PDB file of N, CA and C in Angstrom:
ATOM      1  N   MET W   1      -5.672  -0.752  -5.997  1.00 80.00           N
ATOM      2  CA  MET W   1      -5.035   0.043  -7.101  1.00 80.00           C
ATOM      3  C   MET W   1      -6.152   0.163  -8.402  1.00 80.00           C
ATOM      4  N   HIS W   2      -6.298   1.008  -8.706  1.00 82.00           N
ATOM      5  CA  HIS W   2      -6.982   1.419  -9.881  1.00 82.00           C
ATOM      6  C   HIS W   2      -6.404   1.880 -11.025  1.00 82.00           C
ATOM      7  N   SER W   3      -6.589   1.475 -12.258  1.00 85.00           N
ATOM      8  CA  SER W   3      -5.995   1.860 -13.562  1.00 85.00           C
ATOM      9  C   SER W   3      -7.132   2.121 -14.634  1.00 85.00           C
ATOM     10  N   ARG W   4      -7.089   3.043 -15.318  1.00 89.00           N
ATOM     11  CA  ARG W   4      -8.280   3.372 -16.661  1.00 89.00           C
ATOM     12  C   ARG W   4      -7.595   3.755 -17.679  1.00 89.00           C
ATOM     13  N   LEU W   5      -7.863   3.187 -18.763  1.00 90.00           N
ATOM     14  CA  LEU W   5      -7.176   3.496 -20.093  1.00 90.00           C
ATOM     15  C   LEU W   5      -8.539   3.987 -20.880  1.00 90.00           C
ATOM     16  N   GLN W   6      -8.174   5.088 -21.625  1.00 92.00           N
ATOM     17  CA  GLN W   6      -9.280   5.678 -22.625  1.00 92.00           C
ATOM     18  C   GLN W   6      -8.845   5.995 -24.082  1.00 92.00           C
ATOM     19  N   ALA W   7      -9.330   5.493 -25.101  1.00 90.00           N
ATOM     20  CA  ALA W   7      -9.063   6.082 -26.477  1.00 90.00           C
ATOM     21  C   ALA W   7     -10.067   6.493 -27.317  1.00 90.00           C
ATOM     22  N   THR W   8      -9.843   7.729 -28.200  1.00 89.00           N
ATOM     23  CA  THR W   8     -10.625   8.036 -28.842  1.00 89.00           C
ATOM     24  C   THR W   8     -10.446   7.059 -30.198  1.00 89.00           C
ATOM     25  N   GLY W   9     -11.620   6.421 -30.997  1.00 88.00           N
ATOM     26  CA  GLY W   9     -11.516   6.003 -32.368  1.00 88.00           C
ATOM     27  C   GLY W   9     -11.644   4.242 -31.884  1.00 88.00           C
ATOM     28  N   LEU W  10     -11.475   3.936 -30.620  1.00 89.00           N
ATOM     29  CA  LEU W  10     -11.424   2.313 -30.300  1.00 89.00           C
ATOM     30  C   LEU W  10     -12.356   2.014 -29.616  1.00 89.00           C
ATOM     31  N   SER W  11     -13.234   0.789 -29.996  1.00 93.00           N
ATOM     32  CA  SER W  11     -14.248   0.385 -28.915  1.00 93.00           C
ATOM     33  C   SER W  11     -13.154  -0.393 -27.572  1.00 93.00           C
ATOM     34  N   SER W  12     -13.961  -0.212 -26.387  1.00 94.00           N
ATOM     35  CA  SER W  12     -13.460  -0.727 -25.287  1.00 94.00           C
ATOM     36  C   SER W  12     -12.891  -2.090 -25.401  1.00 94.00           C
ATOM     37  N   SER W  13     -13.492  -3.143 -26.286  1.00 93.00           N
ATOM     38  CA  SER W  13     -13.008  -4.278 -26.562  1.00 93.00           C
ATOM     39  C   SER W  13     -11.579  -4.464 -27.302  1.00 93.00           C
ATOM     40  N   GLN W  14     -11.259  -3.151 -27.933  1.00 92.00           N
ATOM     41  CA  GLN W  14     -10.133  -3.068 -28.521  1.00 92.00           C
ATOM     42  C   GLN W  14      -9.005  -2.809 -27.851  1.00 92.00           C
ATOM     43  N   LEU W  15      -8.962  -2.328 -26.406  1.00 92.00           N
ATOM     44  CA  LEU W  15      -7.853  -1.850 -25.837  1.00 92.00           C
ATOM     45  C   LEU W  15      -7.370  -2.907 -24.924  1.00 92.00           C
ATOM     46  N   PRO W  16      -6.105  -3.085 -24.666  1.00 89.00           N
ATOM     47  CA  PRO W  16      -5.311  -3.940 -24.179  1.00 89.00           C
ATOM     48  C   PRO W  16      -5.427  -4.206 -22.792  1.00 89.00           C
ATOM     49  N   LYS W  17      -5.412  -5.295 -22.401  1.00 88.00           N
ATOM     50  CA  LYS W  17      -5.528  -5.472 -20.625  1.00 88.00           C
ATOM     51  C   LYS W  17      -4.619  -4.941 -20.319  1.00 88.00           C
ATOM     52  N   ILE W  18      -4.408  -4.010 -18.974  1.00 85.00           N
ATOM     53  CA  ILE W  18      -3.336  -3.309 -18.550  1.00 85.00           C
ATOM     54  C   ILE W  18      -2.720  -4.245 -17.427  1.00 85.00           C
ATOM     55  N   ASP W  19      -1.596  -4.772 -17.950  1.00 84.00           N
ATOM     56  CA  ASP W  19      -0.514  -5.281 -16.974  1.00 84.00           C
ATOM     57  C   ASP W  19       0.045  -4.514 -16.006  1.00 84.00           C
ATOM     58  N   VAL W  20      -0.119  -4.973 -14.832  1.00 84.00           N
ATOM     59  CA  VAL W  20       0.567  -4.512 -13.752  1.00 84.00           C
ATOM     60  C   VAL W  20       1.401  -5.357 -13.190  1.00 84.00           C
ATOM     61  N   PRO W  21       2.796  -5.135 -13.089  1.00 86.00           N
ATOM     62  CA  PRO W  21       3.669  -6.252 -12.317  1.00 86.00           C
ATOM     63  C   PRO W  21       3.665  -5.607 -10.811  1.00 86.00           C
ATOM     64  N   VAL W  22       3.413  -6.879 -10.213  1.00 88.00           N
ATOM     65  CA  VAL W  22       3.457  -6.927  -8.597  1.00 88.00           C
ATOM     66  C   VAL W  22       4.292  -7.605  -8.171  1.00 88.00           C
ATOM     67  N   PRO W  23       5.356  -7.032  -7.079  1.00 88.00           N
ATOM     68  CA  PRO W  23       6.253  -7.566  -6.383  1.00 88.00           C
ATOM     69  C   PRO W  23       6.008  -8.661  -5.725  1.00 88.00           C
ATOM     70  N   PRO W  24       6.835  -9.748  -5.339  1.00 88.00           N
ATOM     71  CA  PRO W  24       6.537 -10.931  -4.797  1.00 88.00           C
ATOM     72  C   PRO W  24       6.020 -11.181  -3.544  1.00 88.00           C
ATOM     73  N   SER W  25       6.249  -9.701  -2.605  1.00 89.00           N
ATOM     74  CA  SER W  25       5.742 -10.039  -1.280  1.00 89.00           C
ATOM     75  C   SER W  25       4.264  -9.446  -1.341  1.00 89.00           C
ATOM     76  N   LEU W  26       3.536  -9.040  -2.660  1.00 91.00           N
ATOM     77  CA  LEU W  26       2.207  -8.670  -2.531  1.00 91.00           C
ATOM     78  C   LEU W  26       1.296  -9.812  -3.347  1.00 91.00           C
ATOM     79  N   LYS W  27       0.064 -10.024  -2.636  1.00 93.00           N
ATOM     80  CA  LYS W  27      -0.840 -10.878  -3.297  1.00 93.00           C
ATOM     81  C   LYS W  27      -1.657  -9.931  -4.170  1.00 93.00           C
ATOM     82  N   ALA W  28      -2.367 -10.189  -5.282  1.00 92.00           N
ATOM     83  CA  ALA W  28      -2.963  -9.193  -6.420  1.00 92.00           C
ATOM     84  C   ALA W  28      -4.522 -10.053  -6.302  1.00 92.00           C
ATOM     85  N   TYR W  29      -5.569  -9.212  -6.436  1.00 94.00           N
ATOM     86  CA  TYR W  29      -6.777  -9.743  -6.411  1.00 94.00           C
ATOM     87  C   TYR W  29      -7.543  -9.162  -7.563  1.00 94.00           C
ATOM     88  N   PRO W  30      -7.254  -9.119  -8.632  1.00 93.00           N
ATOM     89  CA  PRO W  30      -8.006  -8.386  -9.635  1.00 93.00           C
ATOM     90  C   PRO W  30      -9.497  -8.538  -9.633  1.00 93.00           C
ATOM     91  N   ASP W  31     -10.319  -7.483  -9.779  1.00 94.00           N
ATOM     92  CA  ASP W  31     -11.732  -7.567 -10.180  1.00 94.00           C
ATOM     93  C   ASP W  31     -11.996  -7.733 -11.726  1.00 94.00           C
ATOM     94  N   GLN W  32     -13.208  -7.907 -12.216  1.00 95.00           N
ATOM     95  CA  GLN W  32     -13.507  -8.047 -13.559  1.00 95.00           C
ATOM     96  C   GLN W  32     -13.482  -6.500 -14.154  1.00 95.00           C
ATOM     97  N   PRO W  33     -12.649  -6.622 -15.202  1.00 94.00           N
ATOM     98  CA  PRO W  33     -12.604  -4.798 -15.746  1.00 94.00           C
ATOM     99  C   PRO W  33     -13.787  -4.740 -16.309  1.00 94.00           C
ATOM    100  N   VAL W  34     -14.043  -2.978 -16.061  1.00 96.00           N
ATOM    101  CA  VAL W  34     -15.329  -2.515 -16.572  1.00 96.00           C
ATOM    102  C   VAL W  34     -15.021  -1.448 -18.170  1.00 96.00           C
ATOM    103  N   LEU W  35     -15.622  -2.271 -19.140  1.00 96.00           N
ATOM    104  CA  LEU W  35     -15.441  -1.684 -20.229  1.00 96.00           C
ATOM    105  C   LEU W  35     -16.856  -0.919 -20.501  1.00 96.00           C
ATOM    106  N   GLU W  36     -16.719   0.446 -21.099  1.00 96.00           N
ATOM    107  CA  GLU W  36     -17.599   1.366 -21.542  1.00 96.00           C
ATOM    108  C   GLU W  36     -17.237   1.825 -22.701  1.00 96.00           C
ATOM    109  N   ASN W  37     -18.082   2.110 -23.765  1.00 97.00           N
ATOM    110  CA  ASN W  37     -18.038   2.993 -25.049  1.00 97.00           C
ATOM    111  C   ASN W  37     -19.161   3.842 -24.911  1.00 97.00           C
ATOM    112  N   ARG W  38     -18.793   5.130 -25.617  1.00 95.00           N
ATOM    113  CA  ARG W  38     -19.723   6.377 -25.533  1.00 95.00           C
ATOM    114  C   ARG W  38     -19.165   6.962 -27.253  1.00 95.00           C
ATOM    115  N   SER W  39     -20.250   7.690 -27.526  1.00 93.00           N
ATOM    116  CA  SER W  39     -19.798   8.627 -28.706  1.00 93.00           C
ATOM    117  C   SER W  39     -19.391  10.045 -28.115  1.00 93.00           C
ATOM    118  N   GLY W  40     -18.321  10.453 -28.844  1.00 83.00           N
ATOM    119  CA  GLY W  40     -18.085  11.855 -28.790  1.00 83.00           C
ATOM    120  C   GLY W  40     -17.743  12.427 -29.951  1.00 83.00           C
ATOM    121  N   ASP W  41     -17.427  14.023 -29.809  1.00 87.00           N
ATOM    122  CA  ASP W  41     -16.882  14.822 -31.241  1.00 87.00           C
ATOM    123  C   ASP W  41     -16.366  14.170 -32.246  1.00 87.00           C
ATOM    124  N   ASP W  42     -15.472  13.239 -31.708  1.00 81.00           N
ATOM    125  CA  ASP W  42     -14.462  12.680 -32.609  1.00 81.00           C
ATOM    126  C   ASP W  42     -14.866  11.191 -32.901  1.00 81.00           C
ATOM    127  N   GLY W  43     -15.840  10.838 -32.602  1.00 89.00           N
ATOM    128  CA  GLY W  43     -16.124   9.491 -32.872  1.00 89.00           C
ATOM    129  C   GLY W  43     -16.231   8.735 -31.701  1.00 89.00           C
ATOM    130  N   MET W  44     -16.057   7.187 -31.493  1.00 93.00           N
ATOM    131  CA  MET W  44     -16.198   6.581 -30.458  1.00 93.00           C
ATOM    132  C   MET W  44     -15.116   6.677 -29.546  1.00 93.00           C
ATOM    133  N   ILE W  45     -15.891   6.735 -28.502  1.00 95.00           N
ATOM    134  CA  ILE W  45     -14.684   6.702 -26.900  1.00 95.00           C
ATOM    135  C   ILE W  45     -15.083   5.417 -26.072  1.00 95.00           C
ATOM    136  N   GLY W  46     -13.694   4.591 -26.286  1.00 95.00           N
ATOM    137  CA  GLY W  46     -13.854   3.348 -25.455  1.00 95.00           C
ATOM    138  C   GLY W  46     -12.914   3.509 -24.066  1.00 95.00           C
ATOM    139  N   SER W  47     -13.440   3.066 -23.134  1.00 96.00           N
ATOM    140  CA  SER W  47     -12.405   2.949 -22.068  1.00 96.00           C
ATOM    141  C   SER W  47     -12.656   1.582 -21.282  1.00 96.00           C
ATOM    142  N   ARG W  48     -11.434   1.274 -20.618  1.00 95.00           N
ATOM    143  CA  ARG W  48     -11.110  -0.105 -19.801  1.00 95.00           C
ATOM    144  C   ARG W  48     -10.470   0.360 -18.649  1.00 95.00           C
ATOM    145  N   GLN W  49     -11.686  -0.094 -17.487  1.00 95.00           N
ATOM    146  CA  GLN W  49     -11.369   0.134 -15.896  1.00 95.00           C
ATOM    147  C   GLN W  49     -11.050  -1.116 -15.242  1.00 95.00           C
ATOM    148  N   GLU W  50      -9.561  -1.059 -14.747  1.00 93.00           N
ATOM    149  CA  GLU W  50      -9.287  -2.361 -14.057  1.00 93.00           C
ATOM    150  C   GLU W  50      -8.966  -1.889 -12.508  1.00 93.00           C
ATOM    151  N   LYS W  51      -9.417  -2.894 -11.378  1.00 94.00           N
ATOM    152  CA  LYS W  51      -9.036  -2.487 -10.010  1.00 94.00           C
ATOM    153  C   LYS W  51      -8.476  -4.222  -9.684  1.00 94.00           C
ATOM    154  N   ILE W  52      -7.448  -3.469  -9.005  1.00 93.00           N
ATOM    155  CA  ILE W  52      -6.734  -5.062  -8.341  1.00 93.00           C
ATOM    156  C   ILE W  52      -6.637  -4.400  -6.887  1.00 93.00           C
ATOM    157  N   ALA W  53      -7.135  -5.750  -5.785  1.00 94.00           N
ATOM    158  CA  ALA W  53      -6.572  -5.488  -4.342  1.00 94.00           C
ATOM    159  C   ALA W  53      -5.304  -5.803  -4.258  1.00 94.00           C
ATOM    160  N   LEU W  54      -4.604  -5.152  -3.538  1.00 92.00           N
ATOM    161  CA  LEU W  54      -2.864  -5.686  -3.283  1.00 92.00           C
ATOM    162  C   LEU W  54      -3.056  -5.977  -1.807  1.00 92.00           C
ATOM    163  N   ILE W  55      -2.628  -6.934  -1.148  1.00 93.00           N
ATOM    164  CA  ILE W  55      -2.562  -7.563   0.181  1.00 93.00           C
ATOM    165  C   ILE W  55      -1.210  -7.830   0.415  1.00 93.00           C
ATOM    166  N   PRO W  56      -0.231  -6.818   1.012  1.00 93.00           N
ATOM    167  CA  PRO W  56       1.147  -7.255   1.526  1.00 93.00           C
ATOM    168  C   PRO W  56       1.057  -8.368   2.272  1.00 93.00           C
ATOM    169  N   SER W  57       2.206  -9.364   2.326  1.00 90.00           N
ATOM    170  CA  SER W  57       2.644 -10.382   3.084  1.00 90.00           C
ATOM    171  C   SER W  57       3.582  -9.699   4.362  1.00 90.00           C
ATOM    172  N   GLN W  58       4.338  -8.927   4.252  1.00 90.00           N
ATOM    173  CA  GLN W  58       5.240  -8.655   5.313  1.00 90.00           C
ATOM    174  C   GLN W  58       5.114  -6.659   5.200  1.00 90.00           C
ATOM    175  N   ALA W  59       5.585  -6.196   6.204  1.00 92.00           N
ATOM    176  CA  ALA W  59       5.872  -4.978   6.777  1.00 92.00           C
ATOM    177  C   ALA W  59       7.050  -4.437   5.847  1.00 92.00           C
ATOM    178  N   GLY W  60       6.910  -3.179   5.517  1.00 92.00           N
ATOM    179  CA  GLY W  60       8.161  -2.740   4.953  1.00 92.00           C
ATOM    180  C   GLY W  60       8.133  -1.939   3.634  1.00 92.00           C
ATOM    181  N   THR W  61       8.984  -1.319   2.819  1.00 94.00           N
ATOM    182  CA  THR W  61       9.116  -0.475   1.696  1.00 94.00           C
ATOM    183  C   THR W  61       8.662  -1.301   0.616  1.00 94.00           C
ATOM    184  N   LEU W  62       7.826  -1.228  -0.057  1.00 92.00           N
ATOM    185  CA  LEU W  62       7.740  -1.816  -1.320  1.00 92.00           C
ATOM    186  C   LEU W  62       7.470  -0.769  -2.581  1.00 92.00           C
ATOM    187  N   VAL W  63       8.159  -1.260  -3.575  1.00 92.00           N
ATOM    188  CA  VAL W  63       8.036  -0.805  -4.904  1.00 92.00           C
ATOM    189  C   VAL W  63       7.126  -1.258  -5.915  1.00 92.00           C
ATOM    190  N   LEU W  64       5.949  -0.441  -6.366  1.00 91.00           N
ATOM    191  CA  LEU W  64       5.543  -0.772  -7.688  1.00 91.00           C
ATOM    192  C   LEU W  64       5.993  -0.364  -8.710  1.00 91.00           C
ATOM    193  N   PRO W  65       6.290  -1.131  -9.872  1.00 90.00           N
ATOM    194  CA  PRO W  65       6.666  -0.743 -10.576  1.00 90.00           C
ATOM    195  C   PRO W  65       6.099   0.121 -11.808  1.00 90.00           C
ATOM    196  N   ALA W  66       7.006   0.880 -12.594  1.00 92.00           N
ATOM    197  CA  ALA W  66       6.062   1.561 -13.526  1.00 92.00           C
ATOM    198  C   ALA W  66       5.138   0.617 -14.367  1.00 92.00           C
ATOM    199  N   ILE W  67       4.247   1.349 -15.067  1.00 90.00           N
ATOM    200  CA  ILE W  67       3.435   0.700 -15.674  1.00 90.00           C
ATOM    201  C   ILE W  67       3.543   1.475 -17.433  1.00 90.00           C
ATOM    202  N   GLU W  68       3.647   0.525 -18.325  1.00 91.00           N
ATOM    203  CA  GLU W  68       3.910   1.221 -19.691  1.00 91.00           C
ATOM    204  C   GLU W  68       3.158   0.726 -20.505  1.00 91.00           C
ATOM    205  N   ILE W  69       2.463   1.511 -21.444  1.00 90.00           N
ATOM    206  CA  ILE W  69       1.326   0.921 -22.511  1.00 90.00           C
ATOM    207  C   ILE W  69       1.919   1.542 -23.820  1.00 90.00           C
ATOM    208  N   PRO W  70       2.307   0.667 -24.789  1.00 91.00           N
ATOM    209  CA  PRO W  70       2.417   1.482 -26.052  1.00 91.00           C
ATOM    210  C   PRO W  70       1.322   1.840 -26.927  1.00 91.00           C
ATOM    211  N   TRP W  71       1.188   2.776 -27.504  1.00 88.00           N
ATOM    212  CA  TRP W  71      -0.225   3.560 -28.413  1.00 88.00           C
ATOM    213  C   TRP W  71       0.736   3.954 -29.681  1.00 88.00           C
ATOM    214  N   TRP W  72      -0.253   3.829 -30.562  1.00 87.00           N
ATOM    215  CA  TRP W  72      -0.087   4.420 -31.865  1.00 87.00           C
ATOM    216  C   TRP W  72      -0.807   5.650 -32.127  1.00 87.00           C
ATOM    217  N   ASN W  73       0.234   7.135 -32.207  1.00 88.00           N
ATOM    218  CA  ASN W  73      -0.133   8.358 -32.238  1.00 88.00           C
ATOM    219  C   ASN W  73      -0.571   8.663 -33.548  1.00 88.00           C
ATOM    220  N   THR W  74      -1.836   8.926 -34.019  1.00 84.00           N
ATOM    221  CA  THR W  74      -2.600   8.828 -35.488  1.00 84.00           C
ATOM    222  C   THR W  74      -2.104  10.322 -36.170  1.00 84.00           C
ATOM    223  N   ASP W  75      -2.016  11.232 -35.150  1.00 88.00           N
ATOM    224  CA  ASP W  75      -1.385  12.469 -35.517  1.00 88.00           C
ATOM    225  C   ASP W  75      -0.331  12.699 -36.035  1.00 88.00           C
ATOM    226  N   MET W  76       0.932  12.219 -35.294  1.00 93.00           N
ATOM    227  CA  MET W  76       2.298  12.084 -35.585  1.00 93.00           C
ATOM    228  C   MET W  76       2.718  10.747 -36.179  1.00 93.00           C
ATOM    229  N   GLN W  77       2.060   9.964 -36.379  1.00 94.00           N
ATOM    230  CA  GLN W  77       2.050   8.594 -37.204  1.00 94.00           C
ATOM    231  C   GLN W  77       3.355   8.095 -36.634  1.00 94.00           C
ATOM    232  N   GLN W  78       3.421   7.962 -35.318  1.00 96.00           N
ATOM    233  CA  GLN W  78       4.443   7.372 -34.636  1.00 96.00           C
ATOM    234  C   GLN W  78       4.208   6.596 -33.520  1.00 96.00           C
ATOM    235  N   MET W  79       4.908   5.461 -32.741  1.00 95.00           N
ATOM    236  CA  MET W  79       4.385   4.800 -31.594  1.00 95.00           C
ATOM    237  C   MET W  79       4.897   5.451 -30.549  1.00 95.00           C
ATOM    238  N   LYS W  80       3.709   5.688 -29.730  1.00 95.00           N
ATOM    239  CA  LYS W  80       4.245   6.276 -28.005  1.00 95.00           C
ATOM    240  C   LYS W  80       4.178   5.607 -26.998  1.00 95.00           C
ATOM    241  N   ILE W  81       4.535   5.759 -26.034  1.00 95.00           N
ATOM    242  CA  ILE W  81       4.394   4.854 -24.571  1.00 95.00           C
ATOM    243  C   ILE W  81       3.624   5.752 -23.583  1.00 95.00           C
ATOM    244  N   ALA W  82       2.874   5.538 -23.202  1.00 91.00           N
ATOM    245  CA  ALA W  82       1.862   6.158 -21.998  1.00 91.00           C
ATOM    246  C   ALA W  82       2.469   5.476 -20.984  1.00 91.00           C
ATOM    247  N   ARG W  83       2.809   6.261 -19.781  1.00 92.00           N
ATOM    248  CA  ARG W  83       3.529   5.725 -18.884  1.00 92.00           C
ATOM    249  C   ARG W  83       3.277   6.134 -17.638  1.00 92.00           C
ATOM    250  N   LEU W  84       3.050   5.471 -16.362  1.00 90.00           N
ATOM    251  CA  LEU W  84       2.821   5.588 -15.032  1.00 90.00           C
ATOM    252  C   LEU W  84       4.033   5.250 -14.176  1.00 90.00           C
ATOM    253  N   PRO W  85       4.761   6.227 -13.459  1.00 94.00           N
ATOM    254  CA  PRO W  85       5.780   6.180 -12.998  1.00 94.00           C
ATOM    255  C   PRO W  85       5.921   4.954 -11.566  1.00 94.00           C
ATOM    256  N   ALA W  86       6.714   4.458 -11.492  1.00 94.00           N
ATOM    257  CA  ALA W  86       6.844   3.562  -9.931  1.00 94.00           C
ATOM    258  C   ALA W  86       6.436   4.276  -8.894  1.00 94.00           C
ATOM    259  N   LYS W  87       5.717   3.744  -8.026  1.00 93.00           N
ATOM    260  CA  LYS W  87       5.257   4.305  -6.785  1.00 93.00           C
ATOM    261  C   LYS W  87       5.710   3.436  -5.601  1.00 93.00           C
ATOM    262  N   THR W  88       6.440   4.190  -4.928  1.00 95.00           N
ATOM    263  CA  THR W  88       7.070   3.356  -3.423  1.00 95.00           C
ATOM    264  C   THR W  88       5.819   3.718  -2.258  1.00 95.00           C
ATOM    265  N   ILE W  89       5.432   2.383  -1.735  1.00 92.00           N
ATOM    266  CA  ILE W  89       4.831   2.228  -0.421  1.00 92.00           C
ATOM    267  C   ILE W  89       5.447   1.716   0.717  1.00 92.00           C
ATOM    268  N   GLU W  90       5.018   2.596   2.032  1.00 95.00           N
ATOM    269  CA  GLU W  90       5.401   1.796   3.102  1.00 95.00           C
ATOM    270  C   GLU W  90       4.222   0.985   3.804  1.00 95.00           C
ATOM    271  N   VAL W  91       4.595  -0.323   4.035  1.00 92.00           N
ATOM    272  CA  VAL W  91       3.453  -1.114   4.742  1.00 92.00           C
ATOM    273  C   VAL W  91       3.940  -1.132   6.375  1.00 92.00           C
ATOM    274  N   LEU W  92       3.083  -0.887   7.059  1.00 92.00           N
ATOM    275  CA  LEU W  92       3.449  -1.052   8.411  1.00 92.00           C
ATOM    276  C   LEU W  92       2.930  -2.243   9.089  1.00 92.00           C
ATOM    277  N   PRO W  93       3.513  -2.606  10.152  1.00 90.00           N
ATOM    278  CA  PRO W  93       3.272  -4.013  10.576  1.00 90.00           C
ATOM    279  C   PRO W  93       2.205  -4.093  11.075  1.00 90.00           C
ATOM    280  N   ALA W  94       1.235  -5.200  11.106  1.00 84.00           N
ATOM    281  CA  ALA W  94      -0.090  -5.483  11.546  1.00 84.00           C
ATOM    282  C   ALA W  94      -0.086  -5.380  12.988  1.00 84.00           C
ATOM    283  N   VAL W  95      -1.105  -4.898  13.668  1.00 84.00           N
ATOM    284  CA  VAL W  95      -1.556  -4.078  14.970  1.00 84.00           C
ATOM    285  C   VAL W  95      -1.197  -5.534  15.934  1.00 84.00           C
ATOM    286  N   GLY W  96      -0.422  -5.500  16.862  1.00 78.00           N
ATOM    287  CA  GLY W  96      -0.414  -6.897  17.715  1.00 78.00           C
ATOM    288  C   GLY W  96       0.879  -7.927  17.196  1.00 78.00           C
ATOM    289  N   ALA W  97       1.417  -7.083  15.918  1.00 64.00           N
ATOM    290  CA  ALA W  97       2.375  -8.346  15.678  1.00 64.00           C
ATOM    291  C   ALA W  97       3.754  -8.206  16.269  1.00 64.00           C
TER     292      ALA W  97
END
């Protein structure tokens, strides 16, 4: 699983950790996050990239829950939610099982 968060006006160190809820039938092995800063026309652009290896412990249908990240919209002066929808995956049995 791969997720990336980018924001204008913030450095990468100011971006929150991306919490990914994992079903109990999966083992999660996260890599170290990759933090980057660059300059854009509107100022600093920070990004945070996270990769997680997900290893299933059993075959079947699994639902990866939705991911929500609250953020402040400075143009509208209100709280917003960035959301990735839930994802359903089908895990096949191991060969020879």
